[in-house]
Short mmCIF file of C-alpha atoms in Angstrom, two decimals:
data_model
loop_
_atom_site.label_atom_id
_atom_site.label_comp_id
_atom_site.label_asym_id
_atom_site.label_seq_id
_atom_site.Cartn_x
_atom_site.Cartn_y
_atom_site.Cartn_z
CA UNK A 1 51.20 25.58 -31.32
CA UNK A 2 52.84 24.25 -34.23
CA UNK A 3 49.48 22.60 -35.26
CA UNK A 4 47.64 25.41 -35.92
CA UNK A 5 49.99 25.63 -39.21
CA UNK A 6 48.90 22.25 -40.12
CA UNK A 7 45.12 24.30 -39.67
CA UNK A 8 45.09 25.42 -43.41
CA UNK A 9 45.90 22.02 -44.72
CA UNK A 10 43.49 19.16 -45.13
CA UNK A 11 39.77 19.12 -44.70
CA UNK A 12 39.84 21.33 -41.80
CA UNK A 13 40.09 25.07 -44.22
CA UNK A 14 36.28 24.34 -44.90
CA UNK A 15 35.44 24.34 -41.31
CA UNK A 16 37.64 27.75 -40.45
CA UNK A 17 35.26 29.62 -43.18
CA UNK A 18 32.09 28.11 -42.34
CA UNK A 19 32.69 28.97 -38.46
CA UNK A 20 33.82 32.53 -39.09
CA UNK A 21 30.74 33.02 -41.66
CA UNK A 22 27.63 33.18 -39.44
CA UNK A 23 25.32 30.58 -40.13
CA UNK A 24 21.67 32.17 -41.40
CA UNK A 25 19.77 28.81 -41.23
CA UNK A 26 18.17 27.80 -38.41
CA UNK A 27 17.35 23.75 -39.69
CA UNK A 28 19.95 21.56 -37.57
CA UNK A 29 23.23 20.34 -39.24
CA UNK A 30 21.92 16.34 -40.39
CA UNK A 31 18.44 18.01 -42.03
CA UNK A 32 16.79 16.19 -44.74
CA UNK A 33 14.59 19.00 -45.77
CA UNK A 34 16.13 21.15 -48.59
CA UNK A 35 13.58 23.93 -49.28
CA UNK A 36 16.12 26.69 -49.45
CA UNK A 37 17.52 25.92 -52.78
CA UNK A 38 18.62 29.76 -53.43
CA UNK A 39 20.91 30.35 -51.24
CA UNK A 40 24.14 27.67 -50.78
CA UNK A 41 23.01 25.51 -47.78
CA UNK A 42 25.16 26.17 -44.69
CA UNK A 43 26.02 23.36 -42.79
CA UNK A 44 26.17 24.02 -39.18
CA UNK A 45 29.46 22.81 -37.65
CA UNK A 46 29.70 19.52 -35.78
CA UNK A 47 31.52 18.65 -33.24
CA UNK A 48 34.51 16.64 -34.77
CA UNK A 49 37.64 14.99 -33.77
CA UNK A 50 41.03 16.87 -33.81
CA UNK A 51 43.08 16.42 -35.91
CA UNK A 52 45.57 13.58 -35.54
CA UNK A 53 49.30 14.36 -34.33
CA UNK A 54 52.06 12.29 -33.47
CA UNK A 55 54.17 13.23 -30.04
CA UNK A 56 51.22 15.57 -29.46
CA UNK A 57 52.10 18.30 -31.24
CA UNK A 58 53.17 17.19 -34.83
CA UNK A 59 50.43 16.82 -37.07
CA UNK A 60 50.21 13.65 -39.02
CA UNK A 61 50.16 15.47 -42.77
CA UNK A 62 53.85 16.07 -42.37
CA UNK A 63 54.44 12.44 -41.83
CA UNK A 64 52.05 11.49 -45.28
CA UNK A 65 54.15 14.35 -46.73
CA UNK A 66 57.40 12.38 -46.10
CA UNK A 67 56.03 9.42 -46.39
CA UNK A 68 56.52 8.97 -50.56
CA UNK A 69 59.91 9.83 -50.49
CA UNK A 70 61.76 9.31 -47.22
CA UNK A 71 59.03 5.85 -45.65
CA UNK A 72 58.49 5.89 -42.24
CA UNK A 73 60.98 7.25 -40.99
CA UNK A 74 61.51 9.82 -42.65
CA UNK A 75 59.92 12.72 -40.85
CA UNK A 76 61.81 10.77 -37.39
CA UNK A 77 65.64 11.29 -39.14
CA UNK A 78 64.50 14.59 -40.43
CA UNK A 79 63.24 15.89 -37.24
CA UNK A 80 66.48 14.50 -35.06
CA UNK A 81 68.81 15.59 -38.27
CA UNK A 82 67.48 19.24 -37.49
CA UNK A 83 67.62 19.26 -33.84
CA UNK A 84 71.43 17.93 -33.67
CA UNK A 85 72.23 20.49 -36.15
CA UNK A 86 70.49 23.60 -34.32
CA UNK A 87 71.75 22.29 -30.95
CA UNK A 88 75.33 21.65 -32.40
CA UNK A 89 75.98 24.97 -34.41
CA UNK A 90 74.01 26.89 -31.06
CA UNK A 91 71.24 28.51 -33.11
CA UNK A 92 69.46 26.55 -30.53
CA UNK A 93 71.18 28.14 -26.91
CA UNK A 94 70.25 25.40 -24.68
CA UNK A 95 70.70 27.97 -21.53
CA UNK A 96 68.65 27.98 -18.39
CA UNK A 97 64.99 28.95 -19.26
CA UNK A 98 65.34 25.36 -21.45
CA UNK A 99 65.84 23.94 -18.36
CA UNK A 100 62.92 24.67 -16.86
CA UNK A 101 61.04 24.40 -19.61
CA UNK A 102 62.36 20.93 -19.91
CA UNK A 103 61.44 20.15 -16.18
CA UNK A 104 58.10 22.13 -17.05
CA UNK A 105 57.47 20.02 -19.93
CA UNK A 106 58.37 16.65 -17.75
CA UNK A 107 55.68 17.41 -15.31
CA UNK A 108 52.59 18.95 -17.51
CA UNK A 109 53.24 15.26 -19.45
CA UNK A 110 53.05 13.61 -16.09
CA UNK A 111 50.04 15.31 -14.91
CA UNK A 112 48.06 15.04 -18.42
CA UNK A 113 48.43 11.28 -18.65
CA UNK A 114 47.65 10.53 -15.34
CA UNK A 115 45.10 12.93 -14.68
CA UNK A 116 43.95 13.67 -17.77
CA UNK A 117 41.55 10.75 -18.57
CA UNK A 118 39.62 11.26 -14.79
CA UNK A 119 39.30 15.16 -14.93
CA UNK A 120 38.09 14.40 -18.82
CA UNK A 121 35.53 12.18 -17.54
CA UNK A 122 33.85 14.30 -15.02
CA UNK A 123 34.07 16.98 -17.41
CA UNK A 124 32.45 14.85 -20.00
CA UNK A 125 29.65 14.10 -17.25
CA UNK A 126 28.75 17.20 -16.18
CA UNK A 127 28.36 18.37 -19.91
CA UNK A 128 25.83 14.94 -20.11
CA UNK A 129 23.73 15.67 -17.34
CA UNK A 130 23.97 19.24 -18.58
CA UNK A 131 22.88 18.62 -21.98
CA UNK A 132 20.55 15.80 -20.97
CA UNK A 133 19.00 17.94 -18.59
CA UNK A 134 18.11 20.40 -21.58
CA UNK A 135 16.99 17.50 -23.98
CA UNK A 136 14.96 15.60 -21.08
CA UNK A 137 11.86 18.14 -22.05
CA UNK A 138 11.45 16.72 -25.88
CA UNK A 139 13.07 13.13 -24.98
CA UNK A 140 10.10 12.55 -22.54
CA UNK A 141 7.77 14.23 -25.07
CA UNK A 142 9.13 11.50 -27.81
CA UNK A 143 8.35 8.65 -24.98
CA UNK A 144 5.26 9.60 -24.49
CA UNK A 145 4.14 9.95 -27.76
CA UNK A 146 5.43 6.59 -28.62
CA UNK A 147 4.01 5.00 -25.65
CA UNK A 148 0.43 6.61 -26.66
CA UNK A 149 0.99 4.71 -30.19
CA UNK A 150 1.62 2.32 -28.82
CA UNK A 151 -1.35 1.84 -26.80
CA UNK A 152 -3.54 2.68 -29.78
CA UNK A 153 -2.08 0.09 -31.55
CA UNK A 154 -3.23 -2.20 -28.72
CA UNK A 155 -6.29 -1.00 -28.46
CA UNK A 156 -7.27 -1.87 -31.96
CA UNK A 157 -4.99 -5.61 -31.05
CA UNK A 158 -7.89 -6.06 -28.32
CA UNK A 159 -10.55 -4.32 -30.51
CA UNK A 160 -10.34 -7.53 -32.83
CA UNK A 161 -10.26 -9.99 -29.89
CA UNK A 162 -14.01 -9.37 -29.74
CA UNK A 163 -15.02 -11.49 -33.17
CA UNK A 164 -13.11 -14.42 -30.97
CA UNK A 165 -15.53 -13.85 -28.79
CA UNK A 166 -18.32 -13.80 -31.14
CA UNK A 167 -17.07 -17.52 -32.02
CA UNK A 168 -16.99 -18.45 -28.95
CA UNK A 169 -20.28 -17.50 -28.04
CA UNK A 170 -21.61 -19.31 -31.24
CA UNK A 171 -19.89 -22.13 -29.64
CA UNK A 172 -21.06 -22.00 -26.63
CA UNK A 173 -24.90 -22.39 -28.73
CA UNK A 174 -23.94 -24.71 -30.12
CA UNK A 175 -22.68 -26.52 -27.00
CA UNK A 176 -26.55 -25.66 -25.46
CA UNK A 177 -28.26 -27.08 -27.86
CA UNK A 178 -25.55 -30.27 -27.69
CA UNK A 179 -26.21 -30.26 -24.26
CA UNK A 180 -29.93 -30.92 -24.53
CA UNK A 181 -29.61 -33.19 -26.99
CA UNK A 182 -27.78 -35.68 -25.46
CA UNK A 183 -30.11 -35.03 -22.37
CA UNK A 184 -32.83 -36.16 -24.27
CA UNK A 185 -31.06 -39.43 -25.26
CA UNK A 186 -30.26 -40.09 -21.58
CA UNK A 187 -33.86 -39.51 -20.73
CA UNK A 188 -35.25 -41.71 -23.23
CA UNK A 189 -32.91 -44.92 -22.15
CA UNK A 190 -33.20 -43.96 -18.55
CA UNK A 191 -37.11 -44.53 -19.02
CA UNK A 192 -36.88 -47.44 -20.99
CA UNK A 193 -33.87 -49.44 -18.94
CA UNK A 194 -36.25 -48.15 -15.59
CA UNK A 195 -39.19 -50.04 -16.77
CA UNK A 196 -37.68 -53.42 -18.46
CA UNK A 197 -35.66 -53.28 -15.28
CA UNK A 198 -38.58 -53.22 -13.29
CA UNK A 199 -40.19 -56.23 -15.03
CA UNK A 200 -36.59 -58.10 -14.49
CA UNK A 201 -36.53 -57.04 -10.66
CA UNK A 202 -40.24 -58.42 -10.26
CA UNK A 203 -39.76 -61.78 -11.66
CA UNK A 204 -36.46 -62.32 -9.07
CA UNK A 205 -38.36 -61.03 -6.28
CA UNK A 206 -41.52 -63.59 -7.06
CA UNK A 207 -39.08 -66.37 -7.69
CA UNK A 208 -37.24 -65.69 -4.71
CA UNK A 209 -40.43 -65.23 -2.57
CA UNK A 210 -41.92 -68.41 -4.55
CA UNK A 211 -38.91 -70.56 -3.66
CA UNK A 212 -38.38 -69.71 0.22
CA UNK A 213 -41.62 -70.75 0.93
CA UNK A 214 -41.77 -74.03 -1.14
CA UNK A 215 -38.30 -74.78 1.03
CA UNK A 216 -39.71 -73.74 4.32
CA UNK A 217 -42.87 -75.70 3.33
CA UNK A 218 -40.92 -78.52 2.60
CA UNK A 219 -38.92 -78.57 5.62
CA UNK A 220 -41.81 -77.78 7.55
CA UNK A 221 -43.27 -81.29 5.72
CA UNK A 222 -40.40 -82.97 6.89
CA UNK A 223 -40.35 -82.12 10.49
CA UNK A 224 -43.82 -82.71 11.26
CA UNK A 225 -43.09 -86.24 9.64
CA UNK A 226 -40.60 -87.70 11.83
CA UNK A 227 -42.36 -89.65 14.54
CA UNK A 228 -41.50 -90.31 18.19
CA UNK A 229 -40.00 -93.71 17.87
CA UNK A 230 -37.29 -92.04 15.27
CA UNK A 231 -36.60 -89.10 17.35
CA UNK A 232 -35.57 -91.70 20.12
CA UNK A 233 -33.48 -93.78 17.80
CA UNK A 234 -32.03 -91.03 16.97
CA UNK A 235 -31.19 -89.94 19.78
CA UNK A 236 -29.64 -93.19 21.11
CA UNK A 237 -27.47 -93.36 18.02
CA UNK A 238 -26.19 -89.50 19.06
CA UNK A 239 -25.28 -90.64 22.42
CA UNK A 240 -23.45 -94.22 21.04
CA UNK A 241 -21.32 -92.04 18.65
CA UNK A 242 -20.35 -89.88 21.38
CA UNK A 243 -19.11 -92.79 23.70
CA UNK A 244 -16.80 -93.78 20.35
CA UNK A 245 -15.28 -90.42 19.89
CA UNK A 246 -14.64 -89.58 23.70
CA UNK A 247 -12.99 -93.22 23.41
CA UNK A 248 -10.47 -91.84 20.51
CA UNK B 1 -27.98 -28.19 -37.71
CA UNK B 2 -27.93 -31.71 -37.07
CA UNK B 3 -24.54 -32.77 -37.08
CA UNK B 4 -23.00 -32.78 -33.42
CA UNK B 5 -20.58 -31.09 -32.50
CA UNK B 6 -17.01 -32.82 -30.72
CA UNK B 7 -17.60 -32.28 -26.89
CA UNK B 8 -14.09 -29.70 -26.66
CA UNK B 9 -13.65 -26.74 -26.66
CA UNK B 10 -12.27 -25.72 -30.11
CA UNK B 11 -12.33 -21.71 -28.53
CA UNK B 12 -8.33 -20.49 -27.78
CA UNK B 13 -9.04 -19.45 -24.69
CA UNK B 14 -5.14 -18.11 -23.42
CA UNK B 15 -5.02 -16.12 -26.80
CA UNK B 16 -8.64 -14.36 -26.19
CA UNK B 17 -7.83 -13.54 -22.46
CA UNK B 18 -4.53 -11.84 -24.10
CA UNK B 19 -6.36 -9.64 -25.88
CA UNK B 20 -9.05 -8.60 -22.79
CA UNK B 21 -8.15 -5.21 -21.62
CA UNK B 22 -7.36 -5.03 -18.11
CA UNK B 23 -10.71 -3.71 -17.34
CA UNK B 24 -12.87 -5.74 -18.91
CA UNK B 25 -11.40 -9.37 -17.12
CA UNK B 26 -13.98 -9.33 -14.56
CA UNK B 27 -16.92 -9.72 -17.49
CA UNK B 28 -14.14 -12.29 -19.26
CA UNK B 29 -14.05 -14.42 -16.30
CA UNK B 30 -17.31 -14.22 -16.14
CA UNK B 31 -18.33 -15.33 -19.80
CA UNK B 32 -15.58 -17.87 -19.36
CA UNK B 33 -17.20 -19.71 -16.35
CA UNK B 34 -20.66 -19.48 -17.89
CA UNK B 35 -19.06 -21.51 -21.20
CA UNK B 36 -17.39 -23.40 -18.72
CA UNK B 37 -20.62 -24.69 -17.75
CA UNK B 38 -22.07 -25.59 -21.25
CA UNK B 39 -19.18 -27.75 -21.53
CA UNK B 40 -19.50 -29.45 -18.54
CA UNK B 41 -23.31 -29.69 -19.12
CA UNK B 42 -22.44 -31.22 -22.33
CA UNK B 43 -19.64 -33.38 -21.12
CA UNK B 44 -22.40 -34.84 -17.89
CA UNK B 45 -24.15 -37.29 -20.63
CA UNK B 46 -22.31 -38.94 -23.01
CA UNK B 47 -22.37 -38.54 -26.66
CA UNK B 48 -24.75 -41.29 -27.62
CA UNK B 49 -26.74 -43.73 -24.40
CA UNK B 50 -25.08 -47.06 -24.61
CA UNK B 51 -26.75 -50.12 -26.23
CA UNK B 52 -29.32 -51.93 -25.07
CA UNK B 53 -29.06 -55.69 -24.36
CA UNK B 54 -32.02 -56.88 -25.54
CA UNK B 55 -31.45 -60.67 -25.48
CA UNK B 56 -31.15 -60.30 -22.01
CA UNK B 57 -34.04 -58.89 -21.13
CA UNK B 58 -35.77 -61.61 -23.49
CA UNK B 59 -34.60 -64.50 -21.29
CA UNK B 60 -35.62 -62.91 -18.01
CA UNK B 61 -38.71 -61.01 -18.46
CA UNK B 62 -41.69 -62.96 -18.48
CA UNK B 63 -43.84 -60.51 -20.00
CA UNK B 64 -45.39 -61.56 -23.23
CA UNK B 65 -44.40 -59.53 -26.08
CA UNK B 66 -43.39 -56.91 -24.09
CA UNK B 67 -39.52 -56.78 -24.76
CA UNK B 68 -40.21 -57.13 -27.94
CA UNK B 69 -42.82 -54.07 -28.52
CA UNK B 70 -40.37 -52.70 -26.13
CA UNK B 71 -37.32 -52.93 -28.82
CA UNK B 72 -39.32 -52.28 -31.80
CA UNK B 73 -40.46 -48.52 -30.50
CA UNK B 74 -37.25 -48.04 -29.11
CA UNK B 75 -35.27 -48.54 -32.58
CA UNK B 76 -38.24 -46.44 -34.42
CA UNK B 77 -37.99 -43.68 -31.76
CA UNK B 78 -36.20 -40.48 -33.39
CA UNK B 79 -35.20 -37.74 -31.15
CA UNK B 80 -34.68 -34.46 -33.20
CA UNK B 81 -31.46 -32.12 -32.79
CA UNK B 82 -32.56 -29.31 -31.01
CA UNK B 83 -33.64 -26.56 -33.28
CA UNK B 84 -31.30 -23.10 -33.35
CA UNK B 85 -32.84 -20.47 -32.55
CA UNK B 86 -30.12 -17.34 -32.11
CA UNK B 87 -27.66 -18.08 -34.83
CA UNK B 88 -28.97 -15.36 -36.51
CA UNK B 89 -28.71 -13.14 -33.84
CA UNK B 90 -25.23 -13.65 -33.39
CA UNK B 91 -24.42 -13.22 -36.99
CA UNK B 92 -25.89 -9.79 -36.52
CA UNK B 93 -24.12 -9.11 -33.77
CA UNK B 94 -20.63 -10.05 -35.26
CA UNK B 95 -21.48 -7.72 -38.75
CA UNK B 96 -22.70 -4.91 -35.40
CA UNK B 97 -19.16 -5.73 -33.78
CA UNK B 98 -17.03 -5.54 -37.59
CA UNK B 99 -18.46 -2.20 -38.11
CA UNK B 100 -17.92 -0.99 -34.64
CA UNK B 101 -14.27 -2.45 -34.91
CA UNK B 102 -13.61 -0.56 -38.47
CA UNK B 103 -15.06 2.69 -37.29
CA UNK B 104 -12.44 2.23 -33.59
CA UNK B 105 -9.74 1.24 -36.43
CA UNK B 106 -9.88 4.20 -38.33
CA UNK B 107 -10.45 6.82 -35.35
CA UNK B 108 -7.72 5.06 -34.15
CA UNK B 109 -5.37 5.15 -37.18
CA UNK B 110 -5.89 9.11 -37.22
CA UNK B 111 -5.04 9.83 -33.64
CA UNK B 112 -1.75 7.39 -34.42
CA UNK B 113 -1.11 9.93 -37.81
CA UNK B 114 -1.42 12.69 -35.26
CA UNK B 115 0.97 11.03 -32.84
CA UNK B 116 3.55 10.47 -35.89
CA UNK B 117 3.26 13.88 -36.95
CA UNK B 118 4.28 15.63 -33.43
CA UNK B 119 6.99 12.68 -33.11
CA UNK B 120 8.33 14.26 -36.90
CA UNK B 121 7.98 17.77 -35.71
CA UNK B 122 10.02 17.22 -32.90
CA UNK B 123 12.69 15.39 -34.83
CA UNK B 124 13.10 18.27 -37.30
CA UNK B 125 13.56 20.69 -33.94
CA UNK B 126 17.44 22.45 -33.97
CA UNK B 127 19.14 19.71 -31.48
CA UNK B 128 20.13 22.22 -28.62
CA UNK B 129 23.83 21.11 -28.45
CA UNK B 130 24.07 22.83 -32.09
CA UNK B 131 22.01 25.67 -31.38
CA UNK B 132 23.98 29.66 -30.43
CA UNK B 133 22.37 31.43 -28.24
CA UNK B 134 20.78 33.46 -31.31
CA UNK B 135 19.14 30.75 -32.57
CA UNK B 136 18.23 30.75 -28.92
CA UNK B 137 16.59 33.64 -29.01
CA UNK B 138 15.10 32.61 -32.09
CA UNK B 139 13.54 29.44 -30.28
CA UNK B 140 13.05 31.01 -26.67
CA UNK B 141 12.15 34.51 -26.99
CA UNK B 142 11.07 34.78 -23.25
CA UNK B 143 13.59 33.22 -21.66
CA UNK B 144 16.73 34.68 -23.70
CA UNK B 145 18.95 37.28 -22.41
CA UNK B 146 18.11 40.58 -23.86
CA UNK B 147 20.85 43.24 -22.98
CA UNK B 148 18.89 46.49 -24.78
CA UNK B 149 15.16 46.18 -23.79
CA UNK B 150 15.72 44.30 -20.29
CA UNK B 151 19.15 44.28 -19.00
CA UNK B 152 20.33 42.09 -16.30
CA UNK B 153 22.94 41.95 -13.93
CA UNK B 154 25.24 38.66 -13.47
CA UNK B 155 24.34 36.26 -12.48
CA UNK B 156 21.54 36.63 -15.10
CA UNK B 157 19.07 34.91 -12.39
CA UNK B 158 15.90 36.75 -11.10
CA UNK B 159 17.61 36.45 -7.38
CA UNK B 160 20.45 39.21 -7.99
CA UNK B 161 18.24 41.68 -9.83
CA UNK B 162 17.67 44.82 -8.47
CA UNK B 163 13.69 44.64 -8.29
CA UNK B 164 13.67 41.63 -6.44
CA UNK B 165 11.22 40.48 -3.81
CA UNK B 166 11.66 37.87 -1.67
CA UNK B 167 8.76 35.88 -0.65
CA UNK B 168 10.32 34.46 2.52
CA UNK B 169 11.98 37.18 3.99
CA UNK B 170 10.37 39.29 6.90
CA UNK B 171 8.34 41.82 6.87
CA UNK B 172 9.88 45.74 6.70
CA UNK B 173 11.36 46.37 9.20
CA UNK B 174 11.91 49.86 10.06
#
């Protein structure tokens, strides 16, 4: 492929030598800890994006090459400039293996952009659940250590809940005492209002008492002191009224 | 003391349940309904008995003298605060409780270094998706594939190995 010979250019000649040298350090590729200070730190290789291309096979250094002199399309005239000219003087035979390998060409393009993404993506998965299925041992370590900090941490959270409770149980002493305090008040003016109440309730009931007999006395009085001859008058003027209002 | 205190509760009662581990709420409740019932001991009488009419009871009770001797002791009559005897009992037990709570703090603190350090060590582990299988080896002796001192066949799984026994199949047959 015509991008391995953009391989040597670029940042990508570092990575060649480092993965052809074998790596003698075991301490993962983003370590902080430099204690090997003799010997030139190797990094280990990651993963990394290709490099970039343009119609999938140029690489895009040619086209910075070009750009300064020639602009953008530069590399574009250069490349159709070079075709017409191997395809018109036949250093190019266009004969019938190109055929096929133009139909060949039509179809792997069809099948990589339309299957392409899906196979990528199951691919991708399995080389998750793969990978995750390695790391689950250390992940599930990590969670559990951070869960057990986590319920220290709480611990000592509900460790100082108990001076709230040491205020509230000076409170509730100091509500006791409060308590009986105003118990005492209560008692005292319950015992005073009983008796001056009593006094008050005594004088009604004698005057009461006093005053129904006086009235029944005096009716009593009364009664006894109408003679015969008024009861009869009486009576007579009862039955002369009647007559007037049965005359109405 | 003799001031009173205001007839509330000036306790944050939803914060302290928040911090009552879940097996300590039955003794919370509990402690909760018993200051429940100061307050509501406190809150039966009110804060001072209400005034007495004494004109009143001038003009109906016959009594010679007696509202007035009445009034006079009542107005001389002090009723003391009473006196508080446990304060000092629970200011022991709250310096008791701040050294228990130090002591838990810094047992605590050292587990939680502990914790922090195996979290670290594990961080500084080779991620395996940039490990080789030397490093590997290097990590794994046991399980690693070792070609001189015990080779296997493919699939490198103790199944297809020549000294395999299975547990599940019959017995010998002859």
């Amino acid at each position: 492929m015509l991008s391995r010979a953009g391989i040597l250019s670029g940042q990508q000649c570092k990575n060649i030598v480092a993965l052809s040298t074998r790596c003698m350090a075991t301490t993962p590729a983003t370590s902080t800890s430099a204690d090997k200070p003799s010997q030139p730190a190797f990094q280990r290789p990651v993963r990394q994006q290709p490099g970039k291309v343009r119609l999938g096979f140029v690489p895009e250094e040619w086209f910075q090459f070009f750009y300064k002199k020639t602009g953008v399309t530069g590399p574009y005239a250069f490349g159709i400039g070079l075709t017409t000219y191997l395809v018109s003087k036949e250093w190019y035979v266009m004969e019938h293996e190109y055929y096929n390998g133009l139909s060949l060409l039509v179809l792997c393009i069809i099948g990589v952009k339309k299957l392409g993404p899906a196979i990528a993506k199951y691919l991708d998965k399995e080389i998750d659940e793969y990978e995750a299925g390695w790391n689950s041992g250390r992940e599930s370590e990590k969670t559990a250590l951070n869960a057990q900090i986590k319920e220290e941490e709480t611990h000592q959270w509900s460790a100082d809940g108990q001076l709230m409770l040491v205020a509230a149980k000076r409170e509730n002493v100091a509500l006791q005492l409060e308590a009986a305090y105003r118990q005492r008040l209560m008692n005292v003016y319950d015992e005073v209002t009983k008796r001056l109440n009593y006094q008050v309730e005594r004088q009604n009931v004698e005057q009461r008492i006093a005053q129904k007999h006086l009235v029944s006395w005096v009716v009593k009085r009364v009664v006894s002191s109408i003679t015969a001859e008024q009861e009869k008058q009486n009576i007579d003027k009862c039955i002369a009224d009647l007559a007037v209002l049965a005359k109405v | 003391m003799a001031a009173k205190r205001v007839a509330k509760s000036s306790i944050d009662w939803a914060a302290l349940a928040e911090r009552v581990p879940p097996h300590q709420k039955g003794q919370f409740t509990q402690f909760k309904s018993k200051s429940d019932l100061y307050l509501r001991r406190v809150l039966a009488n009110p804060e001072s008995p209400p005034a007495i009419d004494w004109a009143a009871y001038k003009a109906h009770v016959k009594v010679a003298g007696m509202v007035d001797e009445f009034q006079k002791q009542y107005s001389a009559l002090q009723i003391p605060y009473p006196p508080d005897t446990v304060s000092a009992q629970v200011d022991a037990l709250e310096k008791e409780i701040k050294n228990d709570i130090a002591k838990f703090k810094t047992e605590s603190n050292t587990r939680i270094e502990e914790y922090k350090k195996q979290l670290a060590y594990i961080a500084s582990l080779l991620p395996y998706d940039q490990m080789t299988m030397e490093d590997f080896k290097d990590s794994f002796p046991e399980q690693a594939l070792d070609p001189i001192n015990k080779p296997t066949f493919w699939p490198h799984n103790p199944e297809d190995q020549l000294d395999y026994v299975d547990k599940d199949a019959p017995a010998d047959e002859h």
